XYZ file of C-alpha atoms in Angstrom:
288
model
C 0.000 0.000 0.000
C 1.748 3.474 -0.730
C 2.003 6.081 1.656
C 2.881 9.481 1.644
C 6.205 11.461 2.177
C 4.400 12.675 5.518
C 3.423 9.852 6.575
C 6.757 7.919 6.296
C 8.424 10.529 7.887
C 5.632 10.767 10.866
C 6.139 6.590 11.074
C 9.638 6.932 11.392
C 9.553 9.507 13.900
C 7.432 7.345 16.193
C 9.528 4.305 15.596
C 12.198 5.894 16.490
C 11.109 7.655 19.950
C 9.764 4.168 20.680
C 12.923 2.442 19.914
C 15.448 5.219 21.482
C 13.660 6.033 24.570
C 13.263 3.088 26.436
C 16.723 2.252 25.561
C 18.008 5.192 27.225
C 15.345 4.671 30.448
C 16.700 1.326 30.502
C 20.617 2.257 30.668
C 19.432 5.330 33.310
C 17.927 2.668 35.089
C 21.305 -0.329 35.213
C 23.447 2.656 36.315
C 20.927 3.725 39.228
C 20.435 -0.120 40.105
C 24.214 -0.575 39.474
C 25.746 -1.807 43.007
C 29.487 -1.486 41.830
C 28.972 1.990 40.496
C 30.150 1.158 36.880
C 33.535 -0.591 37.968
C 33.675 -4.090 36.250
C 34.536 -5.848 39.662
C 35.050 -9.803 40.154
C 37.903 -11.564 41.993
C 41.169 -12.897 41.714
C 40.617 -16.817 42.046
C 43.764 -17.205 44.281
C 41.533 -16.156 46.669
C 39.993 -19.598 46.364
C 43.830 -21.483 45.523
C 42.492 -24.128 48.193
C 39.213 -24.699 46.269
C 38.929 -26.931 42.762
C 38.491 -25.041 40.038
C 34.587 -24.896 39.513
C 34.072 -24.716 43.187
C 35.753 -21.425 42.984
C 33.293 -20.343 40.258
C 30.905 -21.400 42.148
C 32.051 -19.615 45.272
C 32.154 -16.090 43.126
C 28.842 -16.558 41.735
C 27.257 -17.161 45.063
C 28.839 -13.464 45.909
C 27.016 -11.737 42.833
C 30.015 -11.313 41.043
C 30.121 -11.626 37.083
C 34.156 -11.376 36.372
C 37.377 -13.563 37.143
C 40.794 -13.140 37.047
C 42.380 -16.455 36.908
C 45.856 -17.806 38.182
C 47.823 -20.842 36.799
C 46.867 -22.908 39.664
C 43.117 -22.731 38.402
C 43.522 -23.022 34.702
C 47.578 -24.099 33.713
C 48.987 -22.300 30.882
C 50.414 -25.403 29.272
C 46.232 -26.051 29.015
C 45.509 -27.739 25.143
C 42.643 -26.004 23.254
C 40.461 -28.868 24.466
C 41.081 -28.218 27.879
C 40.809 -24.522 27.796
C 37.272 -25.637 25.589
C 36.146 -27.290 28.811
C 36.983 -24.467 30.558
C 35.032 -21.811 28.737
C 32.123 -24.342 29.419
C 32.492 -24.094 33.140
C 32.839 -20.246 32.781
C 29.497 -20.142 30.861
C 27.771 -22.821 33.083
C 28.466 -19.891 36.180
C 27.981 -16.984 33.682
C 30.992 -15.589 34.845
C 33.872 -13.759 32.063
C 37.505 -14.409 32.518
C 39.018 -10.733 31.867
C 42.309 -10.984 33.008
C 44.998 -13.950 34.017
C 47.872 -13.547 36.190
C 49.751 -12.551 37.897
C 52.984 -13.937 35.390
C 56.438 -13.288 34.567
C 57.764 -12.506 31.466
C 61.438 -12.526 30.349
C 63.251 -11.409 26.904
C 62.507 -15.135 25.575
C 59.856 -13.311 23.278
C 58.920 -17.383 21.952
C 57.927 -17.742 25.456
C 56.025 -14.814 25.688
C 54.612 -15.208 22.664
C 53.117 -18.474 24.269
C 51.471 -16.947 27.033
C 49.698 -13.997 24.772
C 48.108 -16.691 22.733
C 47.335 -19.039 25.673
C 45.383 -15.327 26.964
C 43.510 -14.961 23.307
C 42.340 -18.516 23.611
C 41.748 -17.960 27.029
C 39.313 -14.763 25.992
C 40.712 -12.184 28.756
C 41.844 -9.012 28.223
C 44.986 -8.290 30.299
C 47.478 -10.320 31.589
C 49.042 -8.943 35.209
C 52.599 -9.414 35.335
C 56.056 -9.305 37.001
C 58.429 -8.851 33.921
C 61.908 -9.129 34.040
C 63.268 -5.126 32.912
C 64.492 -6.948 29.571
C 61.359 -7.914 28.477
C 59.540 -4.686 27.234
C 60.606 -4.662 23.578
C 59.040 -8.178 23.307
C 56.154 -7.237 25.094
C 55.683 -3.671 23.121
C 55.457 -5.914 19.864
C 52.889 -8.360 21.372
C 50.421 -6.287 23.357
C 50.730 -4.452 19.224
C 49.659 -7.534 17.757
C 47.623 -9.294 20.586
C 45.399 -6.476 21.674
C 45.925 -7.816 25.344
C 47.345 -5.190 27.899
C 50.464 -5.967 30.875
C 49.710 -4.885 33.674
C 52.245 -5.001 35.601
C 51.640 -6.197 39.497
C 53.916 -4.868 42.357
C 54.615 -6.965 45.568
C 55.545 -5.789 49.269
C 58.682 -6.626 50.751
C 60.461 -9.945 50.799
C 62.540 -10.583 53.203
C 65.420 -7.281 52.948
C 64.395 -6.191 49.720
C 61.568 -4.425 48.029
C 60.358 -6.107 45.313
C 61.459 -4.502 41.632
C 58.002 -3.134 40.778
C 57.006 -2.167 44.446
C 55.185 1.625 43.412
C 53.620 3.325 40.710
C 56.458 5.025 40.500
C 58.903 2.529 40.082
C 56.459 1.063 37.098
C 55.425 4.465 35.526
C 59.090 5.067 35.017
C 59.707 1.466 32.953
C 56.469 1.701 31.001
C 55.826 5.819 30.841
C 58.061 5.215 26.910
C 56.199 2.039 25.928
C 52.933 1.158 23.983
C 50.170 2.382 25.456
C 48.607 -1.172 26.348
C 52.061 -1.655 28.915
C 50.906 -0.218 32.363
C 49.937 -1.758 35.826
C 47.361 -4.251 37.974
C 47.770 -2.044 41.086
C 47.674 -4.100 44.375
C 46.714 -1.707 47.212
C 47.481 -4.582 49.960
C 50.892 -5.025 48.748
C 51.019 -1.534 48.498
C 50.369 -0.807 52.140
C 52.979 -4.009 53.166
C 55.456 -1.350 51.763
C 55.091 0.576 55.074
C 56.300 -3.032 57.090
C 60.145 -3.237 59.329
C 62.384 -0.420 57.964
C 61.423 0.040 54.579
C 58.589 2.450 55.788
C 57.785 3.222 52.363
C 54.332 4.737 53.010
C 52.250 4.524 50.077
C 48.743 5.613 49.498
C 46.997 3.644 47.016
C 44.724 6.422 46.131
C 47.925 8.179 45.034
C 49.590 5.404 43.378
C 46.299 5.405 40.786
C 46.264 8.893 40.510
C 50.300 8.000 39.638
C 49.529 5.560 36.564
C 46.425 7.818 35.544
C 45.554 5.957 31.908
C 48.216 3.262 32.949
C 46.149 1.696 35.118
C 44.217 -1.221 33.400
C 43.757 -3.516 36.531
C 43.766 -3.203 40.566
C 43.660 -5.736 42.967
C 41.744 -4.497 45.975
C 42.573 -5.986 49.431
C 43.303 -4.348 52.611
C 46.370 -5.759 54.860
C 46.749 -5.211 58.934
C 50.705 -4.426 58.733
C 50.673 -5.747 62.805
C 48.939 -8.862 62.570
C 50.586 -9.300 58.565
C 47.746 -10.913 57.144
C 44.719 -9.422 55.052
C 41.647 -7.849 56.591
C 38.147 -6.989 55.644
C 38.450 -4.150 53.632
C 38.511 -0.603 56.362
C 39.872 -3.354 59.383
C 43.636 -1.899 58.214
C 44.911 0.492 56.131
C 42.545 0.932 53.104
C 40.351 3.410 52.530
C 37.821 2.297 49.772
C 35.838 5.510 48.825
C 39.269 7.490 48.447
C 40.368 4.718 46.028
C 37.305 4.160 43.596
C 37.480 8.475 44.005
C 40.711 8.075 42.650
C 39.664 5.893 39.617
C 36.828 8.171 38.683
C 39.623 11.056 38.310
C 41.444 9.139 35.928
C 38.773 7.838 33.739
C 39.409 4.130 35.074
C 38.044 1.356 32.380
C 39.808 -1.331 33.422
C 38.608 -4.288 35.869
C 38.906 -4.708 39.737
C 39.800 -7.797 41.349
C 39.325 -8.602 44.958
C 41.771 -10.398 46.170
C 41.850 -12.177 50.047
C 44.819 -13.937 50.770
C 43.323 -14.754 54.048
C 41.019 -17.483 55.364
C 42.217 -19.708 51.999
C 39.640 -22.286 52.863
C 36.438 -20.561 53.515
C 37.238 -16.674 52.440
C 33.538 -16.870 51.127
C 31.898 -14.581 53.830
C 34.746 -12.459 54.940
C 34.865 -11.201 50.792
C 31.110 -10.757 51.120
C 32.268 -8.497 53.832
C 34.179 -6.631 51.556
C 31.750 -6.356 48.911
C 29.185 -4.605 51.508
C 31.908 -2.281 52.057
C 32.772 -1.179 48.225
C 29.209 -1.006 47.845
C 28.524 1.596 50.586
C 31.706 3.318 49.305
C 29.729 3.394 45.850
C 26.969 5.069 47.581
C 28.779 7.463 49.741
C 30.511 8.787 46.177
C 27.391 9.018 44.392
């Protein structure tokens, strides 16, 4: 049947407002009902080292959580594409992403590296936290290039005398500020506060260290530590203080993911990262 100019146009119009609108009601209303206030947060599944694989999943999907980041001891990177097949079922059985893997090291053996990038593509995560050797960065420039996977490279507290190489934004920005822009850090605000431990009394605030990294920063792994008692704490039991840290990621435009990581309680850390969870989300709250 033909129609006229008019009333094409005047069909269109109404299409459209029906098709625009209640897409834009329904992304005003995820952000409202967003808990996490728009940070892609999951957990690091050392947190659950002592638990089997799936049980872990299973774990993080009881806490509401949607992401991973997965360690070696959870999914090997010597895994065959049948293996790592079976474990992209599991992932979709809990509805839960894999978007990073780590934390790794990487050395000027650029084969080697090579190896891990394309274990992380098959994987299907995004970043790969690290602890590369200082030689390694003109490998890794070329592969992050052709991989479209970012390093983020994780620093450690002290170990024994010594620091550890990448212990501070600082130390990292300085390695990475002349690299490809998919080269910066995975943050780890417990290890971060161990720097204040013995004499080192390196006192570093991890709301600073983000600011530090600005754009750089394409992963954090948010724990809290007690310095006196040297073990991990419910997030705001030590030295952490949440809201100044996700305040911190809004200033630099963060898009990268958050893992929670609890060293502590490795057989049951189920309710004590539930803890932490309440916490972030009244930090969300407080900073909207």
């Amino acid at each position: 049947m033909a129609i006229t100019r008019r009333q094409f146009l005047q069909t269109s119009a109404a299409v459209g407002a029906a098709a625009v609108v209640p897409a834009v009601d329904a992304a005003a209303v995820r952000q409202d009902n967003d808990p996490f206030g728009g940070f892609t947060v999951g957990v690091q599944s050392y947190s659950y080292r002592m638990l089997t694989f799936e049980r872990a999943l299973e774990q993080i999907q009881m806490l509401g959580l949607r992401y991973v980041e997965l360690y070696r001891g959870h999914v090997p990177t010597t895994a065959t594409d049948a293996q790592l097949k079976a474990v992209r079922s599991v992932l979709e059985k809990y509805r839960i992403t894999p978007i990073a893997f780590g934390v790794e090291r990487f050395t000027k053996d650029h084969d080697a590296n090579r190896r891990l990038f394309t274990f992380a593509r098959n994987l299907g995560v995004r970043y790969l936290s690290a602890d590369p050797d200082p030689d390694s960065f003109d490998s890794l420039d070329k592969l992050v290039a052709e991989f479209n996977i970012g390093i983020a490279i994780h620093p450690h507290g002290p170990a024994g005398k010594q620091l550890h190489r990448w212990y501070s934004a600082e130390t990292i920005m300085e390695a990475v500020r002349n690299r490809h822009r998919l080269v910066g850090s995975c943050l780890d605000t417990g290890h971060l506060i161990r720097s204040a431990q013995d004499s080192f009394n390196r006192k570093l605030d991890p709301a600073q260290q983000v600011r530090v990294m600005g754009a750089r920063n394409f992963g954090l792994h948010l724990k809290d530590h007690d310095n006196k008692t040297r073990t991990d704490v419910v997030f705001g039991r030590g030295a952490l203080n949440v809201p100044n840290v996700l305040r911190a990621l809004r200033e630099v435009k963060f898009q990268g993911y958050i893992a929670i990581e609890y060293e502590a309680n490795p057989m049951n850390p189920t309710p004590d990262i539930r803890a932490c969870l309440d916490v972030f989300r009244e930090a969300v709250r407080k900073l909207a």
